[in-house]
Short mmCIF file of C-alpha atoms and ligand atoms in Angstrom, two decimals:
data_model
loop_
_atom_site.label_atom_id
_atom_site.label_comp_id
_atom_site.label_asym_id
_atom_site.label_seq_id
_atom_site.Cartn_x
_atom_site.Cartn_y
_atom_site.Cartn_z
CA UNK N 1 125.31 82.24 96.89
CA UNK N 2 124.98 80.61 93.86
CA UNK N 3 121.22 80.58 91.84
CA UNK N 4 119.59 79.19 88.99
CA UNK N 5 118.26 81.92 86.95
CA UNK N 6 115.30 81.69 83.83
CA UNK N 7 115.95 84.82 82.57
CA UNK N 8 114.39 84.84 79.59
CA UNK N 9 112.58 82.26 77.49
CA UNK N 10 115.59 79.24 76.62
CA UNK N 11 117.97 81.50 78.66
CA UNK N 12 119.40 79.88 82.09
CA UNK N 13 122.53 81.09 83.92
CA UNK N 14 124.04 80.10 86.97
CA UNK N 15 124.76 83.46 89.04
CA UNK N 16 126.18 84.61 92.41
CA UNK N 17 123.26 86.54 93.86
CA UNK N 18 123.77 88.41 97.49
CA UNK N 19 122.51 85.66 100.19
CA UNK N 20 118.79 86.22 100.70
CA UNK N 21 117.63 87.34 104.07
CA UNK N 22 114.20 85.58 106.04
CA UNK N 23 111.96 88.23 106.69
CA UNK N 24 109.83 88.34 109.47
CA UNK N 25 107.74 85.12 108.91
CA UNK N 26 110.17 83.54 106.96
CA UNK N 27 112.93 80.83 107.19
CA UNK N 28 116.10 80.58 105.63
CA UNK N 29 117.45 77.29 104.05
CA UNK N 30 120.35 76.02 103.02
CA UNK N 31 118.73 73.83 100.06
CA UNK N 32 120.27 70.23 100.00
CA UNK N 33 117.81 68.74 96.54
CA UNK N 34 115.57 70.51 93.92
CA UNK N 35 113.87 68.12 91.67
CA UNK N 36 113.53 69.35 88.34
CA UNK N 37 110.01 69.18 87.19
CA UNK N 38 107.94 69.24 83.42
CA UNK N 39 106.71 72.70 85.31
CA UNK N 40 110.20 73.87 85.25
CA UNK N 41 110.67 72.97 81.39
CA UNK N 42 107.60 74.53 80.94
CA UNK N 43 108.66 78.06 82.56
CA UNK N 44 112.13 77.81 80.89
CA UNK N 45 110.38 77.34 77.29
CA UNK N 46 108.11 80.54 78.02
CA UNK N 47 104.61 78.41 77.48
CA UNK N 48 103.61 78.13 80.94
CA UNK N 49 100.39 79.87 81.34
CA UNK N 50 101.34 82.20 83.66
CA UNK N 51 104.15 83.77 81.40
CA UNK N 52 101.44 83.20 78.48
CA UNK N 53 98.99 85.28 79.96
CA UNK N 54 101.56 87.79 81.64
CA UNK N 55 100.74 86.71 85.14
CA UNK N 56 104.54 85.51 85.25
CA UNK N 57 107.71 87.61 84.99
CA UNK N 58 110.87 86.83 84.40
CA UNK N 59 113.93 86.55 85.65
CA UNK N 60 112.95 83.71 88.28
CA UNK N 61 114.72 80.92 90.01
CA UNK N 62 112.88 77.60 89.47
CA UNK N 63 112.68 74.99 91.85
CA UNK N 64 109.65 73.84 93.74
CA UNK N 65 110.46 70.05 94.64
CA UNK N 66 113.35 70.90 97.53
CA UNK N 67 114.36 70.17 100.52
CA UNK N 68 116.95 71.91 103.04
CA UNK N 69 118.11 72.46 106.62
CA UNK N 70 117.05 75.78 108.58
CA UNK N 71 119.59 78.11 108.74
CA UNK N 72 117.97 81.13 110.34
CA UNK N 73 114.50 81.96 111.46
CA UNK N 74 112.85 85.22 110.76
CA UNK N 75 111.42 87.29 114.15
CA UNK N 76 107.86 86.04 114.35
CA UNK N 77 108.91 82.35 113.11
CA UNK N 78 108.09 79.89 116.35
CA UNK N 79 107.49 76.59 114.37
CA UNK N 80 111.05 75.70 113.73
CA UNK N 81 114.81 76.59 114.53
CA UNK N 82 118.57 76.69 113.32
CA UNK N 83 119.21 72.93 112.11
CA UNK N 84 115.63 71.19 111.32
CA UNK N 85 115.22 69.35 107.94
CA UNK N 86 112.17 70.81 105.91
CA UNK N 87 110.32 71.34 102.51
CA UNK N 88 108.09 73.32 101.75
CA UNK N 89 104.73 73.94 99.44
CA UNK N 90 104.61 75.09 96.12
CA UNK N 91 101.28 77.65 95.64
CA UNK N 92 101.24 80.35 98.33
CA UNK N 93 97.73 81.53 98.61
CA UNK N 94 96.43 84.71 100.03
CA UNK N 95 94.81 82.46 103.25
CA UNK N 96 92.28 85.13 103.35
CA UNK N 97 90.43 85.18 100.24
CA UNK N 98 87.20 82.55 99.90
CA UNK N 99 89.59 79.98 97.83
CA UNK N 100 92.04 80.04 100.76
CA UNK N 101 89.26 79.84 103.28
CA UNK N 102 87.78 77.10 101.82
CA UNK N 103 91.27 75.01 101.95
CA UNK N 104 92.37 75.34 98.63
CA UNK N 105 95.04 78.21 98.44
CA UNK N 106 97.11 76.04 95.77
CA UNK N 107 94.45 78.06 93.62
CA UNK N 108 93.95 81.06 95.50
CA UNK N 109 93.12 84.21 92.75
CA UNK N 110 96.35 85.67 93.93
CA UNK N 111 98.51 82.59 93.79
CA UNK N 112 102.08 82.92 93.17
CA UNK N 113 103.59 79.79 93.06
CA UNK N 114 107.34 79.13 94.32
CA UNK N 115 109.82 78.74 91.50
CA UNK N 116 107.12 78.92 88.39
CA UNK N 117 105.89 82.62 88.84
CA UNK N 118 106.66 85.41 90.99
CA UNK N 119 108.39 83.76 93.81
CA UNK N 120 112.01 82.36 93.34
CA UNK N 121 112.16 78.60 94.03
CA UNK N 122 115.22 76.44 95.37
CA UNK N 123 117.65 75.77 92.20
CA UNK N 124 119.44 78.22 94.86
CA UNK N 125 122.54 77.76 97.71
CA UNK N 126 120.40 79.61 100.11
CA UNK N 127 116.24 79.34 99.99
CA UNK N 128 113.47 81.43 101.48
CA UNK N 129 110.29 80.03 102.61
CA UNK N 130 107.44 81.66 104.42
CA UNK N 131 106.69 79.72 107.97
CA UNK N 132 103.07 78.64 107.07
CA UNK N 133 103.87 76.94 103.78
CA UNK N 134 106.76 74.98 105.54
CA UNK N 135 107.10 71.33 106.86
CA UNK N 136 108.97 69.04 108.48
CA UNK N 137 110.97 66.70 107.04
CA UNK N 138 112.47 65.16 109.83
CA UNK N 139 113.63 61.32 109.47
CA UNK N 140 113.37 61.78 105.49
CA UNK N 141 116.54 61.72 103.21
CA UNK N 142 116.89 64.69 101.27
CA UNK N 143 115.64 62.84 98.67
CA UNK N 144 112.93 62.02 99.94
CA UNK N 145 111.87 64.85 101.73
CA UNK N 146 112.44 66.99 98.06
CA UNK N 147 109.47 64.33 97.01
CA UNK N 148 106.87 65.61 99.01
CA UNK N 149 105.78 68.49 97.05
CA UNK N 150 105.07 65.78 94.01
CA UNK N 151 103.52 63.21 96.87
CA UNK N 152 101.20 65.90 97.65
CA UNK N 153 99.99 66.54 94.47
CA UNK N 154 99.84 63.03 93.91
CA UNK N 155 97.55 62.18 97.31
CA UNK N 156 95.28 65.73 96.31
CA UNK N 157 94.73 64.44 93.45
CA UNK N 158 93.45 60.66 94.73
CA UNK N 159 91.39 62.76 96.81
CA UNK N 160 89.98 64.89 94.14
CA UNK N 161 89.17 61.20 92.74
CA UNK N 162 87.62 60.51 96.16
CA UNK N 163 89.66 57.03 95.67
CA UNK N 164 88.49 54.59 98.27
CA UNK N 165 88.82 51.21 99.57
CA UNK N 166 87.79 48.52 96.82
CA UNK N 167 87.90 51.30 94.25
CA UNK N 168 89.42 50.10 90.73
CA UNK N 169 91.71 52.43 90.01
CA UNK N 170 93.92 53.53 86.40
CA UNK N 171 96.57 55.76 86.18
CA UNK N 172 97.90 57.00 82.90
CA UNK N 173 101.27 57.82 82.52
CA UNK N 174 104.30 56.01 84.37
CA UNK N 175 106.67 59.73 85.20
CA UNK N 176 107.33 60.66 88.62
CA UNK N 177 103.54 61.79 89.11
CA UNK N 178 101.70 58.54 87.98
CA UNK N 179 104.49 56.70 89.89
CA UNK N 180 103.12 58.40 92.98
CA UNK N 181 99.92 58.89 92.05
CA UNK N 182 100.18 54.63 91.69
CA UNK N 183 100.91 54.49 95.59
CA UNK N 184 98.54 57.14 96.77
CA UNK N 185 96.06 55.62 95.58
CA UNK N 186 96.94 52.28 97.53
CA UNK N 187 97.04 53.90 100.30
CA UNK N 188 93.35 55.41 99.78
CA UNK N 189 92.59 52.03 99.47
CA UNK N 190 92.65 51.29 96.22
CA UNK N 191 92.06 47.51 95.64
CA UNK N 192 93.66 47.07 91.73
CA UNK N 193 95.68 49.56 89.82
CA UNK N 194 96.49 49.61 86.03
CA UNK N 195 98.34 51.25 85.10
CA UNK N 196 100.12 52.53 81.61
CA UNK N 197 102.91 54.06 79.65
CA UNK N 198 105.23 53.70 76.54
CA UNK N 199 108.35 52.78 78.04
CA UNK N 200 109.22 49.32 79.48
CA UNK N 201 111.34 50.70 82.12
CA UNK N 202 108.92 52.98 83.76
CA UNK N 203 106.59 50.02 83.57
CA UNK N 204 108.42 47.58 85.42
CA UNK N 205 109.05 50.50 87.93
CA UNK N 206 105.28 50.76 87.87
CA UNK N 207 104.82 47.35 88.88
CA UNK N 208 107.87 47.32 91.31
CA UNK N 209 105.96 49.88 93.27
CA UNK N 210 102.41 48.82 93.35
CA UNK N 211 100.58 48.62 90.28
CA UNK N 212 98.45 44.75 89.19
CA UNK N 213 98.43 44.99 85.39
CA UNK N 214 100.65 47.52 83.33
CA UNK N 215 99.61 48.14 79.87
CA UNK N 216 102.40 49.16 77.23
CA UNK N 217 100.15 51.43 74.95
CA UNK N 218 103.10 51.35 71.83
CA UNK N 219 101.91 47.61 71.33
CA UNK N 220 98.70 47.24 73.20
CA UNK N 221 94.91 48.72 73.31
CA UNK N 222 94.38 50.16 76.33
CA UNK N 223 90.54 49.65 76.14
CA UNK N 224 90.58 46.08 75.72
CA UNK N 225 93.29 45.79 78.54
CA UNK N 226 90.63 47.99 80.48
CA UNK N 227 88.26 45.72 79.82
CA UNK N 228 90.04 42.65 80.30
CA UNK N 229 90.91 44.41 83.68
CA UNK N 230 88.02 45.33 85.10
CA UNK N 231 85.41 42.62 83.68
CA UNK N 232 83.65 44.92 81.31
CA UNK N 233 82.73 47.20 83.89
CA UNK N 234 85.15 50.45 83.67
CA UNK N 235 87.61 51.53 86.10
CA UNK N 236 86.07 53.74 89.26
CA UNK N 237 88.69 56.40 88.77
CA UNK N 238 91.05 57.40 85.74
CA UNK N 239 93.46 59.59 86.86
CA UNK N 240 95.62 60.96 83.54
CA UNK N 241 98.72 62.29 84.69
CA UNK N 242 100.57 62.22 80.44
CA UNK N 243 99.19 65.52 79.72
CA UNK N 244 98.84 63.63 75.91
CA UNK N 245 95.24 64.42 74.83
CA UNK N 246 94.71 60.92 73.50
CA UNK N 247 95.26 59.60 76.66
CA UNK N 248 92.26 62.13 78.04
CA UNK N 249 90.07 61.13 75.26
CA UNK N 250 90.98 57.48 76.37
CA UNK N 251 90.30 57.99 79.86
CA UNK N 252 86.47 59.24 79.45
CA UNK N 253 86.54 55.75 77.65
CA UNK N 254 88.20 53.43 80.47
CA UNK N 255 86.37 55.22 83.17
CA UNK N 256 82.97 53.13 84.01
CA UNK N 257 79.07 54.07 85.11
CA UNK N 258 79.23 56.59 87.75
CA UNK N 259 83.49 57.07 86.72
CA UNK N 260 85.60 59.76 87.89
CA UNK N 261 88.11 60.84 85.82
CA UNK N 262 91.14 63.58 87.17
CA UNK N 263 92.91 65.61 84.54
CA UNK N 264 96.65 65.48 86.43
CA UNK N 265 98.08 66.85 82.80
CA UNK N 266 98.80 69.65 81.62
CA UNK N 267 97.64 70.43 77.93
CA UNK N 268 98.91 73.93 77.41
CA UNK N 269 95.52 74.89 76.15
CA UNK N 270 95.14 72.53 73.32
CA UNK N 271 91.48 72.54 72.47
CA UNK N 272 89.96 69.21 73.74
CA UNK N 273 86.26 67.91 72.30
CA UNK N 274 86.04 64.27 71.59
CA UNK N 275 81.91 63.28 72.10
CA UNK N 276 81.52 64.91 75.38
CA UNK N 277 78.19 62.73 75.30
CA UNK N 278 80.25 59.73 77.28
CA UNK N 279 79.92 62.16 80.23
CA UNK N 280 76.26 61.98 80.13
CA UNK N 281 75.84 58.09 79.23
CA UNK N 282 77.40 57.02 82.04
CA UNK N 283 77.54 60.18 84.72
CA UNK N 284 80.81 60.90 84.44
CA UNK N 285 82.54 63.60 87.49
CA UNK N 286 85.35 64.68 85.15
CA UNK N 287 88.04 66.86 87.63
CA UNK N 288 90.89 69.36 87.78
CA UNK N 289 93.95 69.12 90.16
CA UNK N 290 96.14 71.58 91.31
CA UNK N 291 98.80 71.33 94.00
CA UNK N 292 98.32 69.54 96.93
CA UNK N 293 96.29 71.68 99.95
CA UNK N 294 96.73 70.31 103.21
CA UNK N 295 98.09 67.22 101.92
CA UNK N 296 102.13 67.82 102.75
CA UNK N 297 101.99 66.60 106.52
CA UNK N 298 100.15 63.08 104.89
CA UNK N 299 102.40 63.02 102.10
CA UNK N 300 105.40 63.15 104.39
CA UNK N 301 103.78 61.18 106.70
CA UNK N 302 103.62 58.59 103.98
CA UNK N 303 106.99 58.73 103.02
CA UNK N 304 108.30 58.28 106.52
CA UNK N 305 106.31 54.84 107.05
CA UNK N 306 107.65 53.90 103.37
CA UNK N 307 104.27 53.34 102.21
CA UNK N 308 105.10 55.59 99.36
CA UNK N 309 108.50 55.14 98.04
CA UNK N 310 110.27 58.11 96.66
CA UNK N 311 113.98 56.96 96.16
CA UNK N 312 113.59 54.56 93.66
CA UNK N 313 111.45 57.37 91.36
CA UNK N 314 114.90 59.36 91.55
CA UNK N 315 116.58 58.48 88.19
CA UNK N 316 119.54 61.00 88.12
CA UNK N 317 121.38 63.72 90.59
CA UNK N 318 123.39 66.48 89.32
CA UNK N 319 125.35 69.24 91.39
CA UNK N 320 124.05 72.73 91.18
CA UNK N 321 126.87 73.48 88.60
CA UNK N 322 126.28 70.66 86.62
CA UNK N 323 122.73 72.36 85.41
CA UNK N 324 123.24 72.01 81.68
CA UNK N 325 123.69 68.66 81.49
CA UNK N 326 120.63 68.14 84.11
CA UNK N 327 118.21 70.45 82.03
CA UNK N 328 119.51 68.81 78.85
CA UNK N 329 118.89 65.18 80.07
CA UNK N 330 115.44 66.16 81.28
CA UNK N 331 114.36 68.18 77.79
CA UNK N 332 115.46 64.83 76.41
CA UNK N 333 113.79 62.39 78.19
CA UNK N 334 114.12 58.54 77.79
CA UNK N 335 112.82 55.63 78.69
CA UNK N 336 114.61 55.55 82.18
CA UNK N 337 114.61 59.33 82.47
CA UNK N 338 112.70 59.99 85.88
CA UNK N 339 112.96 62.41 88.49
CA UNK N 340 116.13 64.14 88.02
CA UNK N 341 117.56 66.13 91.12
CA UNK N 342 120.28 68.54 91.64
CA UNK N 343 121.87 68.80 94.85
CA UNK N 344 122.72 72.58 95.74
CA UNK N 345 124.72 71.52 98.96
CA UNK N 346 127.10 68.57 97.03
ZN1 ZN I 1 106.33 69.83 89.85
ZN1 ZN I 2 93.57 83.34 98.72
#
């Protein structure tokens, strides 16, 4: 088959790898989409954390946002057989440790995490997935189903938020992950979303999928539009999915009395203190996310019914052998740069 490979830092290669075999508790996929993801940047530039901190190794395939059709089923598998569409989760906890016990293996202390560290991901011909950190995706497009992984993460972290009906909600940042993170929290319940970014194009998405009010931060101040927005009082929940530290400081601002704030982001350690006093003054809960435990069968569920809409998110598709240009166009960016997939089967 043919593979992605990071094989050093700024070093990927296309190779033909032997065909992987399920183990036991495994299946075996024949990938049909891999989104590519600021993760997988990340891991190709060397400054994800885990390669950082030597938790990582390399070489590795990348690829968490997939989906595929089951090709063979390992020995003990009995949730799924030869020809079922399915995707699959990104942090494989222990599910034995306290973390894991306690529903939250996407940060289990022995976490490896499919396509970033120490598991190969789905930039592949031919994926394998353990049965327990599978799902159906039947009725989705491949698409669609390749969104779950970033629904997920999107509805855990609405939940971290505790988002809830009448709640007035902001979400920084208009990628693929504030784009979801947009319709998640609608579906929470959410009663009026801001919502903000730099580029015109992702706004108008923004609005096209849910948001009241977007706010163009190049030419306007985001705490006057806040506000404006929500009558003086401060938003209930800011979630900041830029992973831009001004938009962080900003979001401590926006939030109001009692305000919960989720850090989506990643910062790649950059020391953040901006008067940490605001959390006091007005009880703050300021939050982490990672992954999204027990939130794939929702997600997907939410897809299905449309009340979160993936396909219009997806910006671009390459073929597997197109990878260069893919990788290139994503390091780039744009204004209408969103999720860009490659599509291992076409
Ligand atoms: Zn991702
Ligand atoms: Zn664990």
């Amino acid at each position: 088959m043919l593979a992605l490979r990071i094989r050093a830092p700024h070093d990927l290669a296309l190779e033909e790898l032997p065909d992987p075999h399920p183990g036991p508790d495994e299946v075996l996929v024949e990938v049909q989409a891999a989104g590519i993801c600021g993760t997988d940047l990340e891991v190709l530039r060397g400054v994800h954390e885990a390669y950082r901190t030597g938790r990582g190794s390399f070489p590795i395939t990348p690829g968490h946002e997939w989906s595929g059709i089951v090709r063979a089923v390992g020995s003990k598998v009995t949730r799924f057989a030869v020809g079922d569409v399915v995707t699959g989760e990104t942090g494989l906890g222990c599910l034995r440790c306290e973390v894991c016990l306690r529903g939250r293996h996407s940060i289990c202390p022995d976490l490896v995490e499919t396509g970033i560290f120490n598991r190969d991901g789905a930039m592949r011909q031919l994926h394998v997935h353990p049965e327990v950190f599978t799902h159906s995706a039947a009725g989705l497009s491949p698409m669609q189903a390749a969104m779950a992984e970033p629904t997920a993460v999107a509805l855990h972290s609405c939940r971290r938020g505790r988002v809830g009906v009448g709640d007035k909600v902001a979400v920084l940042g208009c990628g693929p992950i504030g784009l979801l993170v947009i319709q998640t929290a609608r579906a929470c319940g959410a009663s009026a979303v801001l919502a903000t970014s730099r580029s015109q194009p992702k706004l108008d998405k923004a609005l096209e999928l849910g948001a009241d009010r977007v706010v163009n931060v190049a030419a306007e101040d985001i705490r006057a539009a806040a506000d404006d927005f929500t009558r003086g009082k401060g938003f209930d929940v800011v979630l900041e999915c830029t992973g831009n530290l001004e938009a962080a400081d900003e979001a401590l601002d926006i939030a109001g009395r009692l305000g919960r704030v989720v850090i989506v982001g990643a910062y790649r350690s950059q020391p953040f203190c901006h008067d940490i006093d605001r959390l006091i003054g007005k009880e703050l809960d300021v939050m982490g996310t990672c992954g999204g435990p027990h939130a794939y069968a929702d997600s997907l569920d939410l897809l299905r019914r449309g009340v979160v809409k993936a396909e219009p998110i997806v910006s671009h598709c390459f073929a597997l052998t197109q990878y260069e240009q893919a990788f290139a166009l994503a390091e780039q960016g744009g204004p209408d740069v969103l999720k860009i997939m490659l599509l291992p089967a076409g």
